[in-house]
Coordinates of C-alpha atoms in Angstrom, one line a residue:
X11 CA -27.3 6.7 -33.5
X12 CA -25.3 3.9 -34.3
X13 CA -28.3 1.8 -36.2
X14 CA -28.9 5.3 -37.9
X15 CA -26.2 5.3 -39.6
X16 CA -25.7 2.0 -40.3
X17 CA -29.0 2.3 -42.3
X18 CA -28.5 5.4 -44.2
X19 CA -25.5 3.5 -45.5
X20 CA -27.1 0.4 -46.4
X21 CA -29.8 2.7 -48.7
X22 CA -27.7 5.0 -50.0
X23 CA -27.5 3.5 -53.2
X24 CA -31.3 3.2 -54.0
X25 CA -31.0 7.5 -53.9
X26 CA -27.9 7.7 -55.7
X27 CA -29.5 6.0 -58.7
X28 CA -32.8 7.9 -58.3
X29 CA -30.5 11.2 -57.9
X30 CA -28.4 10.7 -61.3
X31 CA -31.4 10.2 -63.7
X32 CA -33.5 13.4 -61.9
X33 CA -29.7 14.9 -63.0
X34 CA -29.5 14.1 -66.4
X35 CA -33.3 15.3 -67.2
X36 CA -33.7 18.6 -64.7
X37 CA -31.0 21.2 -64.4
X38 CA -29.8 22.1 -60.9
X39 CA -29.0 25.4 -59.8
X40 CA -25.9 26.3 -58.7
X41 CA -26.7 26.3 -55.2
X42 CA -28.2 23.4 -55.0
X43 CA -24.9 21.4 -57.1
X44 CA -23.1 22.6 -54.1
X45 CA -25.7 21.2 -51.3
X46 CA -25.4 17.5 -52.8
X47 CA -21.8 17.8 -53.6
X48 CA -21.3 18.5 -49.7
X49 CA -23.9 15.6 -49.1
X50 CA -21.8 13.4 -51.0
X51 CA -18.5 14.2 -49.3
X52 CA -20.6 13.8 -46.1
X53 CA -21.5 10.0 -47.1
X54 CA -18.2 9.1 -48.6
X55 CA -16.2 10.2 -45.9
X56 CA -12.5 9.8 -46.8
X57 CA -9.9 7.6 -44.5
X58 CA -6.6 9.2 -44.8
X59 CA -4.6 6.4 -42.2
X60 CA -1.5 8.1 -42.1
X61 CA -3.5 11.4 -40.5
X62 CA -5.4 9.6 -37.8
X63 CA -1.7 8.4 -37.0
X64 CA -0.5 11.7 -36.5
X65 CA -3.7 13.0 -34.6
X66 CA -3.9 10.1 -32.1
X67 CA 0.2 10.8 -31.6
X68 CA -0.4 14.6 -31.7
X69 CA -2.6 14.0 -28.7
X70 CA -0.4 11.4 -27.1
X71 CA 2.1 14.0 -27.2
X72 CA -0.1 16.5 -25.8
X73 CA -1.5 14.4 -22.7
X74 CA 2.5 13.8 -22.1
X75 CA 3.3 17.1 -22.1
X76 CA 0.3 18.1 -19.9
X77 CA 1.4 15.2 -17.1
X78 CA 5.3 16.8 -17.0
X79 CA 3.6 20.2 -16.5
X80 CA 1.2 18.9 -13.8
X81 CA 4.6 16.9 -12.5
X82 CA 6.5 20.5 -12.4
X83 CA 3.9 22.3 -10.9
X84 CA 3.0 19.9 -8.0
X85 CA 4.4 20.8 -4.4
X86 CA 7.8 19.4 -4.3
X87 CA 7.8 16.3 -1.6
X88 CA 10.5 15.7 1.1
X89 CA 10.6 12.8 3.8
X90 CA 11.4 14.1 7.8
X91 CA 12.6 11.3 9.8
X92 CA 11.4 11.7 13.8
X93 CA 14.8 10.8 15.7
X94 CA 15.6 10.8 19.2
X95 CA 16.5 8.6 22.5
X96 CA 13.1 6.6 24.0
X97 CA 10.3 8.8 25.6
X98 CA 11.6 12.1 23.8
X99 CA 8.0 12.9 22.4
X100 CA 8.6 12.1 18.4
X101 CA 5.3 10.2 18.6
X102 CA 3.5 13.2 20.0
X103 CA 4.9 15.4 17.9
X104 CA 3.9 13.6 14.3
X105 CA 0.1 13.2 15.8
X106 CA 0.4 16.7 16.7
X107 CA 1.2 17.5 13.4
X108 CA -1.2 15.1 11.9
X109 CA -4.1 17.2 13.9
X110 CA -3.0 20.8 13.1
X111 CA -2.7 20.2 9.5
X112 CA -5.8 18.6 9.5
X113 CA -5.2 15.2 9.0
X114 CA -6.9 14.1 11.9
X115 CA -10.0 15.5 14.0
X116 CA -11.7 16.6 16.7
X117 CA -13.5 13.1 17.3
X118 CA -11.0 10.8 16.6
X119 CA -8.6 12.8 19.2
X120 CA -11.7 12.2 22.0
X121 CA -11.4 8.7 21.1
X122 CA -7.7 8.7 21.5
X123 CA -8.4 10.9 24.9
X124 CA -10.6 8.8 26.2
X125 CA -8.2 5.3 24.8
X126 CA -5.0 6.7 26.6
X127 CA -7.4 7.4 29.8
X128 CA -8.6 4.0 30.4
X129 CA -5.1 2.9 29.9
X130 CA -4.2 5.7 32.7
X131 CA -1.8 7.4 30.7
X132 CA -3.5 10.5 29.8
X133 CA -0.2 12.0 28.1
X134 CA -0.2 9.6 25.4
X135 CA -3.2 10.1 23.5
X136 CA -1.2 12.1 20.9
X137 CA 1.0 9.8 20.4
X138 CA -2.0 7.3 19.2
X139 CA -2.1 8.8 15.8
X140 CA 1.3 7.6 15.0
X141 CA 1.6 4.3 17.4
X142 CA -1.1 2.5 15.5
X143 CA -0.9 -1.5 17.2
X144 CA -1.7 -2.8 20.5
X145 CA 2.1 -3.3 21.4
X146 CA 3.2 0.1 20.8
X147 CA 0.0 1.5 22.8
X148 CA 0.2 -0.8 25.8
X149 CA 3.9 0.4 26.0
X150 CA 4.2 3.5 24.5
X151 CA 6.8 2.5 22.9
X152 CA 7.1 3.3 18.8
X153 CA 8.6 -0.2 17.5
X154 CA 8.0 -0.2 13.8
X155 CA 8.6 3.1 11.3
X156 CA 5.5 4.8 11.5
X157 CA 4.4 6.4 8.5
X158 CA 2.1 9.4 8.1
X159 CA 1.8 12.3 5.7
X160 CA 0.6 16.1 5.9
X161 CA 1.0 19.7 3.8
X162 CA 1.8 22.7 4.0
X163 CA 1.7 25.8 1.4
X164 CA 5.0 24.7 -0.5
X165 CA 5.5 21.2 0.5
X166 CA 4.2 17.2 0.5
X167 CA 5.5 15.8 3.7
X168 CA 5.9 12.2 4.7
X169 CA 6.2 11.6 8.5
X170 CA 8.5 9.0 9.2
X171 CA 8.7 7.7 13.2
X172 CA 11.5 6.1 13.9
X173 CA 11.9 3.9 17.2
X174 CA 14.1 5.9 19.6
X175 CA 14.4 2.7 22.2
X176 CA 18.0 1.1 21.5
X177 CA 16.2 -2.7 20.9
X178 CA 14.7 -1.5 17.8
X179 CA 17.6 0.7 16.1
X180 CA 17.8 -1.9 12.7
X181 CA 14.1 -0.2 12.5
X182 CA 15.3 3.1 13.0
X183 CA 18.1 3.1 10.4
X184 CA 15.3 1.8 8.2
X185 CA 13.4 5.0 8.4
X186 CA 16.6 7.4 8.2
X187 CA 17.6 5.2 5.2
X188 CA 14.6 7.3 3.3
X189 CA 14.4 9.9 5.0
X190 CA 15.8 13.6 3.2
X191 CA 15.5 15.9 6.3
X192 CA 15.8 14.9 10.2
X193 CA 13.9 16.2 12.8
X194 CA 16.1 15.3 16.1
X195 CA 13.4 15.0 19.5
X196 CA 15.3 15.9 22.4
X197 CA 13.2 15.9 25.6
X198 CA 14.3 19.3 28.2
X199 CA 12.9 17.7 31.4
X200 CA 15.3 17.7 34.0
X201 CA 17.6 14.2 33.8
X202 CA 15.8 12.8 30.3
X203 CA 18.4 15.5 28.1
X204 CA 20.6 13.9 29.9
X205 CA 20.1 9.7 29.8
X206 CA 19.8 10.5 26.3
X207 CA 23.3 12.3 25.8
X208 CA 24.9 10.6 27.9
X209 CA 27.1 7.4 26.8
X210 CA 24.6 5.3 25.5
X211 CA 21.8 7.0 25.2
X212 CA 20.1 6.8 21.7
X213 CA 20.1 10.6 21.1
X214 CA 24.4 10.3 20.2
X215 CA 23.7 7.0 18.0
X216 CA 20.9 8.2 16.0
X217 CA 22.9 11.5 15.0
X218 CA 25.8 9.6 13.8
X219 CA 23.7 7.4 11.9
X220 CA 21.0 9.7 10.2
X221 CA 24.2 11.7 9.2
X222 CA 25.5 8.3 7.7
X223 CA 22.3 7.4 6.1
X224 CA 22.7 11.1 4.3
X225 CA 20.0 13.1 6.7
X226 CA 22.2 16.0 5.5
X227 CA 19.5 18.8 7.1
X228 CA 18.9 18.2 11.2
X229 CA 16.1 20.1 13.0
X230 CA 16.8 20.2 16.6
X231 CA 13.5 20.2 18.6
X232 CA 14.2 20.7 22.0
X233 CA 10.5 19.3 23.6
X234 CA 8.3 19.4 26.6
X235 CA 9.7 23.1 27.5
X236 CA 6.6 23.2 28.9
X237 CA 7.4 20.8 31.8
X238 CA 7.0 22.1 35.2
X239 CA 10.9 21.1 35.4
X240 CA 11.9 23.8 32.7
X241 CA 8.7 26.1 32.3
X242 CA 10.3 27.6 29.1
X243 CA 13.3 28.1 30.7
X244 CA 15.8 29.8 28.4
X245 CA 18.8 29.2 30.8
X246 CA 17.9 25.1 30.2
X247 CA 17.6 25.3 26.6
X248 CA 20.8 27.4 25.9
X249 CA 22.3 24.3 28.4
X250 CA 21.2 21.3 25.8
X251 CA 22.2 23.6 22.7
X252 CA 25.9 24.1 24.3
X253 CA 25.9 20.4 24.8
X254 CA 24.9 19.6 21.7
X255 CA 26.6 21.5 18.9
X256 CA 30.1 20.0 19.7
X257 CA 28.8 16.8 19.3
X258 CA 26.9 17.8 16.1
X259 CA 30.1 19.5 14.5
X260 CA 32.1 16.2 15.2
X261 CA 29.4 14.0 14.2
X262 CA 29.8 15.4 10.6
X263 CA 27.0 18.2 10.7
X264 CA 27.7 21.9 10.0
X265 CA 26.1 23.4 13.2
X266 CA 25.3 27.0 11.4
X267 CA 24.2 26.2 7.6
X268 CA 22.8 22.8 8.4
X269 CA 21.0 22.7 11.8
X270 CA 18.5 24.9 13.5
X271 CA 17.0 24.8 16.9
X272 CA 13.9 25.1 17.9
X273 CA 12.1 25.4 21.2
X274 CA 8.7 23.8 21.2
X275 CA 5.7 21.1 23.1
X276 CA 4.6 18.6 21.5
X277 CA 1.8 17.8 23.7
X278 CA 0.4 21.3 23.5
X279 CA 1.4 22.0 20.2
X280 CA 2.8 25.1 20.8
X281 CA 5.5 26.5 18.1
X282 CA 4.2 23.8 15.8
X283 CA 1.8 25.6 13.2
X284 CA 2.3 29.0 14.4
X285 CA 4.5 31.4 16.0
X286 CA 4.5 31.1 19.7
X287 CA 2.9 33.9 21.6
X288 CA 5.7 36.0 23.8
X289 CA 4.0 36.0 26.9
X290 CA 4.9 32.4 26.8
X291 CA 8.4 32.3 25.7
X292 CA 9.7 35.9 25.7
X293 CA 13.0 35.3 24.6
X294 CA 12.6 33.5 21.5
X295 CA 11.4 35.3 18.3
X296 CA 12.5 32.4 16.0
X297 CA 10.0 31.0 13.5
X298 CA 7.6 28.3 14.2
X299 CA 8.3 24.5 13.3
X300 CA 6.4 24.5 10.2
X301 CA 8.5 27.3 8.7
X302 CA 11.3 25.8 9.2
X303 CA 10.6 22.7 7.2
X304 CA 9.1 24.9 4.3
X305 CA 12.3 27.1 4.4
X306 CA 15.0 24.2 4.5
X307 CA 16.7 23.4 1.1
X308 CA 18.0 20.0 0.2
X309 CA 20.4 19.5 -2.3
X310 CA 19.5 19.1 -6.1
X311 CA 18.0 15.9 -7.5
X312 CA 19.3 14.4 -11.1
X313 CA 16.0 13.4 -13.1
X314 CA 17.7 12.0 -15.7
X315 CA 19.9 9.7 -13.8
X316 CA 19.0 5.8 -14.2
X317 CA 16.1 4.8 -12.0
X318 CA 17.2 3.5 -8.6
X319 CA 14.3 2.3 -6.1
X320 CA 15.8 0.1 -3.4
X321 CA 12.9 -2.1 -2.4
X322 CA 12.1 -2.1 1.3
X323 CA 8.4 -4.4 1.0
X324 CA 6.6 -6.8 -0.9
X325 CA 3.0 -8.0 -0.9
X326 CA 0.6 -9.6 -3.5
X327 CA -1.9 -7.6 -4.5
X328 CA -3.1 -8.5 -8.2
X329 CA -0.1 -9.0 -9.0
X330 CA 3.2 -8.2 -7.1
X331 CA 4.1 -5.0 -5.7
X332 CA 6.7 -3.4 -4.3
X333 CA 7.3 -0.5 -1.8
X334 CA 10.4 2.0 -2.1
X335 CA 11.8 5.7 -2.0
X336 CA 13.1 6.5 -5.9
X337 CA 16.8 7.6 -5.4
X338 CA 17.4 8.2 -9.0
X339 CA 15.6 8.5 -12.2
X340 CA 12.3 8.8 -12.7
X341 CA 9.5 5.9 -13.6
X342 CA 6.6 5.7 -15.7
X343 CA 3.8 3.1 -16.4
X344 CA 4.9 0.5 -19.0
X345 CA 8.5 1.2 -18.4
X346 CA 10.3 -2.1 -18.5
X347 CA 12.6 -2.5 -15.4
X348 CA 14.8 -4.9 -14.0
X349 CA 14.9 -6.4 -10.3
X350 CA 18.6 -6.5 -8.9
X351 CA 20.6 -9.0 -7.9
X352 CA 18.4 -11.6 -9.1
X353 CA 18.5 -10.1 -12.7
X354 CA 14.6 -10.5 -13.3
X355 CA 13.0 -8.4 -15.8
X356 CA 9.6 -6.6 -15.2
X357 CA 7.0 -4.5 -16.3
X358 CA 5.6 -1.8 -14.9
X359 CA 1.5 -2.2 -14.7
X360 CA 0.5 0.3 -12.3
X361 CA 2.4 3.2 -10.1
X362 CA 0.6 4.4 -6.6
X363 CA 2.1 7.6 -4.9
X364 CA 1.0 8.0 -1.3
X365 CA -2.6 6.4 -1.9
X366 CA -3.1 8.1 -5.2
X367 CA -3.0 6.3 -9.3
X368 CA -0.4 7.8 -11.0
X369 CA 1.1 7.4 -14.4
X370 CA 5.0 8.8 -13.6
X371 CA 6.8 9.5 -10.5
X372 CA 10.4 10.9 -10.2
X373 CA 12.8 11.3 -7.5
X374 CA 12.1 11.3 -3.9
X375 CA 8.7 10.0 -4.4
X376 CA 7.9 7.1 -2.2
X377 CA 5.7 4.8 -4.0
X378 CA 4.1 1.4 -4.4
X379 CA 4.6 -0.1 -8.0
X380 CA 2.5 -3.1 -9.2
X381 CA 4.8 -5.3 -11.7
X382 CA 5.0 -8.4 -13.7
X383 CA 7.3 -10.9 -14.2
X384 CA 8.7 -11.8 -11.2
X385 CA 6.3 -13.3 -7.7
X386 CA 6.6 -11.8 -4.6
X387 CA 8.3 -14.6 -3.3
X388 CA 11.5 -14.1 -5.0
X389 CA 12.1 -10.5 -3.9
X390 CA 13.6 -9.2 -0.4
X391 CA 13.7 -6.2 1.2
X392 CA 17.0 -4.9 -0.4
X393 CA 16.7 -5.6 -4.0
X394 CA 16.7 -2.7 -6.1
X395 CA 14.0 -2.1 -9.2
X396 CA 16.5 -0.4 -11.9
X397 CA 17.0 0.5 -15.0
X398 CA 17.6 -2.3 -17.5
X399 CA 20.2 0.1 -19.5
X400 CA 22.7 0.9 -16.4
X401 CA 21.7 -1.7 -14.1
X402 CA 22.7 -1.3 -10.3
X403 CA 25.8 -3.3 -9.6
X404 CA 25.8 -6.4 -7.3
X405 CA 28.7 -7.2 -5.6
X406 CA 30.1 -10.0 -2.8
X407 CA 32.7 -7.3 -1.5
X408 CA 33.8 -4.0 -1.7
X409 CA 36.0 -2.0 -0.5
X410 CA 35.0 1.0 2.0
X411 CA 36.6 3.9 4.1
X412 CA 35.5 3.3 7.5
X413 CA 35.0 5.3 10.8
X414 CA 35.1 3.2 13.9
X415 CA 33.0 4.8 16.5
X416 CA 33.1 2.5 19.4
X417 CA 33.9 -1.6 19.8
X418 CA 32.4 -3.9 21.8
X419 CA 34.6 -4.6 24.9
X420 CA 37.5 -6.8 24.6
X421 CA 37.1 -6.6 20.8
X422 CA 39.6 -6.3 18.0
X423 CA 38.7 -4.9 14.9
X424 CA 41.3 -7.3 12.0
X425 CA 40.7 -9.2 8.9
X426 CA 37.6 -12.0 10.1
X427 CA 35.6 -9.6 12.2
X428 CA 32.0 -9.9 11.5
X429 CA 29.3 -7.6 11.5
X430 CA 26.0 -6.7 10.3
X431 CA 25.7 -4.6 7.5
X432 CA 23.0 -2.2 6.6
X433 CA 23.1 0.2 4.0
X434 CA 20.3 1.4 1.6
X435 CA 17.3 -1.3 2.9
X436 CA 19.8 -4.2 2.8
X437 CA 20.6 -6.1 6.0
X438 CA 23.5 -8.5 6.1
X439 CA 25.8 -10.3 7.6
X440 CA 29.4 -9.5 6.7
X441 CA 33.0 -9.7 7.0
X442 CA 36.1 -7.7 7.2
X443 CA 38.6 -9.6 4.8
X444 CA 41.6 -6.9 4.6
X445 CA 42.6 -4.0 6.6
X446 CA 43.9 -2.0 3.4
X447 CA 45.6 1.2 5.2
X448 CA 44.5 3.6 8.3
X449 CA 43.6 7.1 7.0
X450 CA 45.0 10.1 8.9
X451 CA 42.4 11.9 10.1
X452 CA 43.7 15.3 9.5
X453 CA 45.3 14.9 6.2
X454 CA 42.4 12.1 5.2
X455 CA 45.4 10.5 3.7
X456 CA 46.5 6.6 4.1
X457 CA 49.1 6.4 7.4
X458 CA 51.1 3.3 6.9
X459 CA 50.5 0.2 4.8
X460 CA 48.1 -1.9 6.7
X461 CA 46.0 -4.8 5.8
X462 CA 41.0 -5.0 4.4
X463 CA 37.1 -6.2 3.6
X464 CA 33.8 -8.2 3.3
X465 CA 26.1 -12.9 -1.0
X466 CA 25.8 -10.7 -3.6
X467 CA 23.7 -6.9 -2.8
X468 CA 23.0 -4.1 -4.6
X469 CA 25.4 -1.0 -3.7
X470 CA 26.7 2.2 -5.8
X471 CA 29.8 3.9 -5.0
X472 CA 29.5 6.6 -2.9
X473 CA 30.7 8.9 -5.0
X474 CA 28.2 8.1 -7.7
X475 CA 25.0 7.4 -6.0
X476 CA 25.2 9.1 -2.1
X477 CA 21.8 7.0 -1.3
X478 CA 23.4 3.8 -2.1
X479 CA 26.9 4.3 -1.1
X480 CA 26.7 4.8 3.1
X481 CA 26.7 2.0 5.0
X482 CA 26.3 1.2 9.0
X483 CA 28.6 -1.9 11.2
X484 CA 26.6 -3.5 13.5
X485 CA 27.1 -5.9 16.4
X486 CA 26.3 -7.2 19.9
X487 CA 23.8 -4.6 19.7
X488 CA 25.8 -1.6 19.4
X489 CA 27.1 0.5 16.4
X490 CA 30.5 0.1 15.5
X491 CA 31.7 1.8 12.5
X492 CA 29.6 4.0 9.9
X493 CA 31.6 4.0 6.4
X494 CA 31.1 5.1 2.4
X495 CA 31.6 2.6 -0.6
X496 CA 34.8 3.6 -2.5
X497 CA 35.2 0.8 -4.7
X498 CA 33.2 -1.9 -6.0
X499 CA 35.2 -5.5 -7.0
X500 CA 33.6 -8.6 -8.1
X501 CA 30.7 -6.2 -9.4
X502 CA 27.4 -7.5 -12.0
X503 CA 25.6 -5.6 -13.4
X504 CA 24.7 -6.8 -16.8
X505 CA 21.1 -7.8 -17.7

């Protein structure tokens, strides 16, 4: 077609010649004056610059506006963080998942079968879907965040398995850190409820930090009520909710707009997908685990805040990319960003949500972002991609309202203590510089006038940014204080 055209063009004035002296001796009807002077419009089209402008930014415009609607429409997307003391069945429970919603099938469940088997732990097999190495397997022990995602009618859900064995808490706080909703594991077998409750146990430490790390919604799923030890026994589940909401209420969590209970087995699947049958549990009429989680409300995202994505991985893939959960803002391909503390700018070249190309992404989304500009090597897990307009601050101290939840024997908590802090994905050491005042705790107001404090990372203050604002104490081990940013001195945040 191209060649066509190309020669009609290159003969056209041969005819045009021949065509003007047939004019001036023949007259042409009407009609006909009309055909040629439509043939001659047709060969000398007319290039108006100015209108192929508009139309190509007419349909920029338009494909825009048909990504935002596609954006509105799709399911909204929350992250559930699987918490709970060691053995409590969180494993089972997101492979469980996995299979009813169809992530997973019939034959790659026989191979897990038939895997846990030869291992002799028949139980497990579930648990294979999440527990992906060789270590976690031959233990049965989750060490890293697992990370899986199903959904349902409403929502996008991305499973997050945190490690409930007290070694591998740093990991844990890394999965509540992006987590929106909590799902709290709690086994009912006769003595495990209890090892994990008890002083501790991980089931206490892992509420008082996924309320830190703002989990501000907790299902409680009470598990293995199918245990010959309990056989649905509503007398034992009643038991572990009567233990439980004091320590919930304390622990920061209203018990009756904010946490639900739910009796369920992982391993069966039973109250999972569906409602349970009443000739199995005949006293509870409650909905069914997936219900819940379509049902539960989180609060309100802010679009149009600056973009905050604190980075949690790295890897070179054509290019560098990073891996985060978007806290604020929204991000598009081509923005220009910049990497905190180390002030580098960037571009962004590509944007992948869950394993799918995308061209924006707003809040709550966890993504992988290829950029340029800056190698791999010069990121760490803790750096925040942000905005080059309102930059997140970097600071070398702060100051903070803490909580002290338990020290370490013989220990005094003064100016010089050192800990490890972790909030958002950053991991540090720190120290207390200042003891400032001691707050009241039923007036929340300062007591008497007492003397506190703490490399540069990326925090908010609490009361402008939640997600970046909480922060954890660590040491020897254990967790010692949980606390909110109040101020921020020594801050940078230009570009």
């Amino acid at each position: 077609m191209l060649i066509l055209i190309i020669l009609i063009l290159d003969i056209y004035p041969c005819f045009t010649d021949l065509k003007d002296e047939v004019r001036e001796s023949t007259p042409i009807p009407d009609a006909q004056q009309a055909s040629e002077d439509h043939e001659q419009k047709m060969l000398h089209p007319v290039h108006n610059p100015a209108k192929a402008r508009e139309k190509a930014a007419q349909g920029k415009a338009a494909k825009e506006e048909a990504e935002e609607v596609a954006e509105a429409n799709k399911k909204r997307h929350l992250n559930v963080v699987f918490i709970g003391h060691v053995d409590a069945g969180k494993s089972t429970i997101g492979g469980q998942i996995l299979f009813l919603s169809g992530q997973v099938d019939d034959r790659q469940i026989q191979k897990y079968e038939k895997e846990a088997k030869e291992k002799s732990r028949e139980s497990w097999y579930m648990a294979y879907i999440m527990d992906t190495n060789e270590e976690e397997r031959a233990k049965g022990k989750t060490v890293e965040v697992g990370r899986a995602h199903f959904e349902t009618e409403t929502t996008r859900f991305t499973i997050l398995d945190a490690p409930g064995h007290k070694s591998y808490v740093p990991n844990m706080i890394s999965g509540a850190s992006q987590a929106d909703i909590g799902v709290l594991v709690i086994s009912a077998r006769k003595g495990e409820f209890e090892t994990g409750y008890e002083r501790g146990g991980q089931t206490r430490e892992h509420v008082q930090l996924a309320k830190t790390l703002g989990v501000s919604k907790l299902v409680v799923a009470v598990n293995k009520m199918d245990d010959p030890t309990v056989n649905w026994s509503k007398k034992r589940y009643d038991e572990i909710e009567q233990n439980m909401v004091p320590f919930l209420k304390t622990s920061g969590y209203n018990t009756k707009k904010d946490v639900i209970f739910l009796p369920i087995s992982g391993l069966m699947g039973v109250n999972i997908d569906k409602n349970m049958d009443r000739d199995v549990c005949p006293w509870f009429s409650g909905p069914s685990f997936f219900e819940v989680l379509n049902a539960i409300e989180v609060p309100p995202r802010d679009p149009n805040g600056p973009f905050r994505m604190p980075i949690i991985d790295k890897f070179k893939d054509m290019g560098t990319v990073v891996m985060g959960k978007v806290e604020s803002g929204s991000i598009r391909e081509g923005d220009s960003l910049i990497v905190m503390p180390n002030k580098e700018h960037v571009k962004v070249v590509a944007i992948y949500c869950d394993e799918d190309k995308v061209k924006r992404a707003g809040q709550g989304e966890n993504l992988r972002v290829r950029i340029t500009g800056i190698e791999d090597e010069d990121i760490l897990a803790g750096f925040v991609l942000s905005s080059t307009v309102k930059p997140v601050p970097a600071v070398t101290e702060f100051v903070a309202q803490l909580q002290i939840i338990e020290l370490p024997d013989n220990a005094i908590f003064t100016a010089g203590y050192k800990a490890i802090l972790h909030i958002h994905a950053v991991v540090e050491e720190c120290e207390i510089i200042e003891l400032i005042s001691q707050i009241d705790m039923k007036t929340r107001k300062p007591m008497k006038k007492k003397k506190l404090c703490i490399n540069s990372i990326c925090v908010e203050k609490f009361s402008d940014f939640l997600q970046l604002g909480r922060f954890t104490l660590r040491t020897e081990g254990k967790t010692i204080a949980v606390g909110k940013v109040t101020a921020l001195s020594g801050a940078s945040s230009s570009a």
